Coordinates of C-alpha atoms in Angstrom, one line a residue:
M875 CA 6.4 8.1 -24.6
F876 CA 8.1 10.2 -21.9
Q877 CA 9.7 13.5 -22.4
A878 CA 12.3 14.7 -19.9
L879 CA 11.7 18.2 -18.6
S880 CA 14.6 18.3 -16.2
S881 CA 17.2 15.9 -14.8
G882 CA 20.4 15.8 -12.9
T883 CA 22.6 13.7 -10.6
L884 CA 25.4 14.4 -8.1
A885 CA 27.7 12.1 -6.4
G886 CA 27.7 12.3 -2.6
N887 CA 31.3 10.9 -2.4
Q888 CA 33.9 9.5 -4.7
H889 CA 31.5 7.3 -6.8
N890 CA 28.0 8.0 -7.9
E891 CA 25.9 4.8 -7.5
D892 CA 22.7 6.5 -8.7
L893 CA 21.4 6.5 -12.3
F894 CA 18.3 7.2 -14.3
S895 CA 17.1 6.3 -17.8
V896 CA 14.3 7.0 -20.2
S897 CA 13.6 4.4 -22.9
G898 CA 10.4 4.7 -25.0
R899 CA 7.4 3.9 -22.8
F900 CA 9.6 3.2 -19.8
A901 CA 11.6 5.3 -17.4
W902 CA 13.4 4.3 -14.2
I903 CA 15.8 5.4 -11.5
M904 CA 18.2 3.4 -9.2
D905 CA 20.1 4.1 -6.1
G906 CA 22.9 1.6 -5.5
V907 CA 23.3 0.2 -2.0
T908 CA 26.8 0.7 -0.8
G909 CA 28.5 -2.4 0.7
I910 CA 29.6 -2.3 4.3
T911 CA 32.4 -5.0 3.9
D912 CA 35.7 -4.9 2.0
R913 CA 34.7 -8.0 0.0
R914 CA 34.5 -7.3 -3.8
L915 CA 32.7 -9.3 -6.4
F916 CA 33.3 -7.1 -9.4
P917 CA 36.6 -5.3 -9.0
S918 CA 36.5 -4.0 -12.6
S919 CA 33.8 -1.5 -11.5
P920 CA 34.4 1.4 -9.0
T921 CA 32.1 -0.4 -6.5
D922 CA 29.9 -3.5 -6.7
A923 CA 26.8 -1.3 -6.5
V924 CA 28.0 0.6 -9.6
W925 CA 28.4 -2.7 -11.4
F926 CA 24.9 -3.8 -10.5
V927 CA 23.0 -0.6 -11.4
R928 CA 24.9 -0.1 -14.7
T929 CA 24.5 -3.7 -15.7
F930 CA 20.8 -3.9 -14.8
D931 CA 20.3 -0.6 -16.5
R932 CA 21.9 -1.8 -19.7
F933 CA 19.8 -4.9 -19.9
L934 CA 16.6 -2.9 -19.1
K935 CA 17.4 -0.7 -22.0
E936 CA 17.9 -3.7 -24.3
A937 CA 14.6 -5.3 -23.1
A938 CA 12.6 -2.1 -23.4
I939 CA 12.7 -2.4 -27.1
T940 CA 10.6 -5.5 -27.2
Q941 CA 9.0 -6.2 -23.8
P942 CA 5.4 -5.1 -23.4
N943 CA 5.1 -4.4 -19.7
V944 CA 7.1 -3.7 -16.5
N945 CA 7.0 -7.2 -15.2
E946 CA 8.3 -8.9 -18.3
L947 CA 10.9 -6.1 -18.8
I948 CA 12.3 -6.6 -15.3
H949 CA 12.3 -10.4 -15.5
T950 CA 14.2 -10.3 -18.7
A951 CA 16.7 -7.8 -17.5
I952 CA 17.4 -9.3 -14.1
A953 CA 17.9 -12.8 -15.7
K954 CA 20.6 -11.4 -18.0
T955 CA 22.1 -9.6 -15.0
I956 CA 22.3 -12.8 -13.0
S957 CA 23.8 -14.7 -15.9
L958 CA 26.5 -12.0 -16.4
A959 CA 27.3 -11.9 -12.6
K960 CA 27.9 -15.7 -12.6
S961 CA 30.3 -15.4 -15.6
E962 CA 32.2 -12.4 -14.2
S963 CA 32.6 -13.5 -10.6
E964 CA 33.6 -16.9 -9.3
D965 CA 32.5 -16.0 -5.8
F966 CA 29.0 -14.7 -6.9
I967 CA 27.2 -18.0 -6.2
R968 CA 28.8 -18.5 -2.8
T969 CA 28.1 -15.0 -1.6
P970 CA 25.5 -14.6 1.2
P971 CA 22.4 -12.7 -0.1
H972 CA 22.9 -9.7 2.2
L973 CA 26.4 -9.1 0.8
L974 CA 25.3 -9.0 -2.9
P975 CA 25.2 -5.6 -4.6
A976 CA 21.8 -4.0 -4.6
A977 CA 19.8 -0.9 -5.3
S978 CA 16.6 0.9 -4.6
F979 CA 14.6 0.9 -7.9
S980 CA 11.6 2.6 -9.2
I981 CA 10.1 2.3 -12.7
I982 CA 7.2 3.7 -14.7
C983 CA 5.5 2.6 -17.9
H984 CA 2.9 4.3 -20.0
S985 CA 0.6 1.8 -21.8
E986 CA -3.0 1.5 -23.0
E987 CA -4.0 0.6 -19.4
G988 CA -2.6 3.8 -18.0
L989 CA 0.5 4.8 -16.1
H990 CA 2.0 1.9 -14.2
L991 CA 4.4 2.6 -11.3
A992 CA 6.5 0.0 -9.5
A993 CA 9.0 0.5 -6.7
I994 CA 11.2 -1.4 -4.3
G995 CA 13.4 0.4 -1.8
D996 CA 13.4 4.1 -1.2
C997 CA 13.3 5.9 -4.6
P998 CA 10.0 8.0 -4.4
I999 CA 7.7 8.7 -7.3
L1000 CA 5.7 11.9 -7.3
V1001 CA 2.8 12.4 -9.8
K1002 CA 1.2 15.8 -10.3
S1003 CA -2.2 15.5 -11.9
P1004 CA -3.7 18.2 -14.3
N1005 CA -5.8 19.6 -11.4
G1006 CA -2.5 20.4 -9.5
S1007 CA -2.6 17.8 -6.8
T1008 CA 0.6 15.8 -6.1
Q1009 CA 0.6 12.2 -5.0
L1010 CA 3.6 10.4 -3.5
F1011 CA 4.1 6.7 -4.4
G1012 CA 6.7 4.2 -3.5
D1013 CA 7.9 1.5 -1.1
N1014 CA 7.9 2.8 2.5
R1015 CA 9.0 -0.5 4.2
V1016 CA 12.5 0.7 4.6
T1017 CA 11.3 3.8 6.6
A1018 CA 11.2 2.1 9.9
F1019 CA 14.7 0.8 9.6
E1020 CA 16.1 4.2 8.6
A1021 CA 14.3 5.8 11.6
E1022 CA 15.7 3.2 13.9
T1023 CA 19.2 3.9 12.6
I1024 CA 18.9 7.7 13.0
A1025 CA 17.5 7.2 16.5
L1026 CA 20.5 5.1 17.5
L1027 CA 22.9 7.7 15.9
S1028 CA 21.2 10.5 17.8
E1029 CA 21.5 8.5 21.1
F1030 CA 25.2 8.0 20.5
Q1031 CA 25.7 11.7 19.7
H1032 CA 23.8 12.6 22.9
Q1033 CA 25.8 10.2 25.1
A1034 CA 29.2 11.2 23.8
P1035 CA 28.8 14.7 22.2
E1036 CA 32.6 15.4 22.2
A1037 CA 33.4 12.1 20.5
P1038 CA 34.5 12.3 16.8
R1039 CA 31.9 11.3 14.2
E1040 CA 33.9 8.2 13.3
T1041 CA 33.3 6.9 16.9
H1042 CA 29.5 7.3 16.5
L1043 CA 29.5 5.6 13.1
E1044 CA 31.6 2.7 14.5
A1045 CA 29.0 2.2 17.2
L1046 CA 26.4 1.8 14.5
R1047 CA 28.4 -0.9 12.6
E1048 CA 26.9 -3.9 14.3
P1049 CA 23.2 -2.6 14.2
L1050 CA 23.7 -1.9 10.5
L1051 CA 25.2 -5.3 9.9
Q1052 CA 22.2 -6.9 11.6
Q1053 CA 19.8 -4.9 9.4
R1054 CA 21.7 -5.9 6.3
R1055 CA 21.6 -9.6 7.3
H1056 CA 17.8 -9.4 7.2
R1057 CA 17.7 -7.5 3.9
N1058 CA 15.3 -9.1 1.4
S1059 CA 13.5 -11.2 4.0
S1060 CA 10.4 -10.9 6.1
K1061 CA 12.4 -9.5 8.9
G1062 CA 13.9 -6.7 6.9
F1063 CA 13.5 -4.3 4.0
W1064 CA 13.5 -5.1 0.3
V1065 CA 15.7 -3.8 -2.6
A1066 CA 16.6 -5.0 -6.1
D1067 CA 19.6 -7.3 -6.3
P1068 CA 21.0 -9.9 -8.8
T1069 CA 18.5 -12.6 -7.7
T1070 CA 14.8 -13.1 -8.5
N1071 CA 13.8 -13.2 -4.8
W1072 CA 12.7 -9.6 -4.7
L1073 CA 10.5 -9.6 -7.8
P1074 CA 7.2 -10.5 -6.0
Q1075 CA 7.9 -7.7 -3.5
L1076 CA 7.6 -4.9 -6.0
V1077 CA 5.0 -2.3 -4.8
S1078 CA 2.9 -1.2 -7.8
V1079 CA -0.1 0.9 -8.8
T1080 CA -1.7 1.9 -12.0
I1081 CA -3.2 5.3 -12.8
P1082 CA -5.9 4.6 -15.3
E1083 CA -6.1 8.0 -17.0
P1084 CA -2.7 9.7 -16.8
E1085 CA -3.1 12.3 -19.6
G1086 CA -1.7 15.6 -18.5
C1087 CA 0.2 14.1 -15.6
E1088 CA 3.8 15.0 -14.8
I1089 CA 6.1 12.6 -13.0
L1090 CA 9.1 13.1 -10.7
L1091 CA 11.4 10.2 -10.0
C1092 CA 14.1 10.8 -7.4
T1093 CA 16.5 9.0 -5.1
D1094 CA 16.4 9.4 -1.3
G1095 CA 19.5 11.6 -1.6
L1096 CA 17.4 14.3 -3.3
Y1097 CA 14.2 13.6 -1.5
R1098 CA 16.0 14.3 1.8
L1099 CA 15.0 17.9 1.1
C1100 CA 11.5 16.7 2.2
D1101 CA 11.9 13.9 4.7
L1102 CA 15.2 14.7 6.3
F1103 CA 15.7 18.5 6.1
H1104 CA 11.9 19.2 5.9
K1105 CA 12.4 22.2 3.6
Y1106 CA 9.6 21.1 1.3
Q1107 CA 6.4 19.2 1.3
P1108 CA 5.8 16.9 -1.7
D1109 CA 3.7 19.4 -3.6
S1110 CA 6.1 22.3 -3.1
F1111 CA 9.1 20.0 -3.9
F1112 CA 7.5 19.1 -7.2
D1113 CA 6.7 22.7 -8.0
K1114 CA 10.3 23.7 -7.3
A1115 CA 11.5 21.0 -9.7
R1116 CA 9.0 22.2 -12.3
T1117 CA 9.8 25.9 -12.1
H1118 CA 13.5 25.9 -11.3
G1119 CA 14.7 22.5 -12.5
I1120 CA 16.4 19.5 -10.8
P1121 CA 19.9 21.1 -10.8
R1122 CA 18.6 23.9 -8.5
L1123 CA 17.2 21.2 -6.1
L1124 CA 20.6 19.4 -6.2
D1125 CA 22.3 22.7 -5.2
E1126 CA 19.9 23.2 -2.3
V1127 CA 20.5 19.7 -0.8
R1128 CA 24.2 20.2 -1.1
H1129 CA 24.0 23.6 0.6
L1130 CA 21.9 22.2 3.5
E1131 CA 24.4 19.3 3.9
S1132 CA 27.3 21.7 3.9
M1133 CA 25.7 23.8 6.7
D1134 CA 25.7 20.8 9.0
P1135 CA 29.0 19.0 8.2
N1136 CA 29.1 17.1 11.5
C1137 CA 25.5 15.8 11.1
T1138 CA 24.5 17.0 14.5
T1139 CA 21.7 19.4 13.7
T1140 CA 20.3 16.8 11.3
P1141 CA 21.6 13.4 12.3
R1142 CA 22.4 11.2 9.3
I1143 CA 24.8 8.4 8.3
K1144 CA 26.1 10.1 5.1
R1145 CA 27.1 13.7 5.2
S1146 CA 26.3 13.9 1.5
D1147 CA 24.4 11.3 -0.3
D1148 CA 24.2 10.6 -4.1
A1149 CA 21.3 12.7 -5.3
T1150 CA 19.3 12.2 -8.5
G1151 CA 16.1 13.5 -10.0
L1152 CA 14.2 13.0 -13.3
L1153 CA 11.1 15.1 -14.2
L1154 CA 9.0 13.8 -17.0
T1155 CA 5.8 14.6 -18.9
L1156 CA 3.8 12.3 -21.2
S1157 CA 4.2 13.2 -24.9

């Protein structure tokens, strides 16, 4: 069983597409992937990504009551999510895969075998052992694509420093569309979506003797304190969450974002991103 020590989430814009949950031996976090087209499949929800993360979360909670491990839990929940998507949207079956709602997703499970961690997309998992060392786990396949995008943005900013930010983002539209077309394929990065194609691509590891460990799940919007703003290393990031709580880290990331509103000192696509963290201990 997991006990939450601290948690929090903040929307980066109008709608928060992050969420986290703790259910018995399981805990997970999701970061919805915002669509880059105007096409909507689930207009009853604020965004299609919100529909996906909330629906998948609901079925994960239901399945967590009976399912024994991460793989069976996810298979059960995603099958129900797909079934509901088919019934709620006439266009779902005809929608190209890269236009489906999606999410980065990390999940942990405490069982007799130890602490099982699985991830797809960019929601990092940090584990602090009783000896004080911090290990970073997750799926780093998206890193190269994010670096490519930031490099292009920096180039556009350098070439036209006086141009408005909207002009730089518009120049990125086609490269971003190209990346999205390759999503969930051998040419691109992988995320969770309402299909079963991504299930074999989960990155997983088991810690055999996790007693005394503490675990921090976070979305990339919070982890940008480490990999974008470089204010913390993973160990100091974890320690700050442990001593001051997730809300303090959320305040810090919003402060750094506000100090660079034009995204020139620290180039980034989103001025403010949805940010979420969940700090857990085994009980």
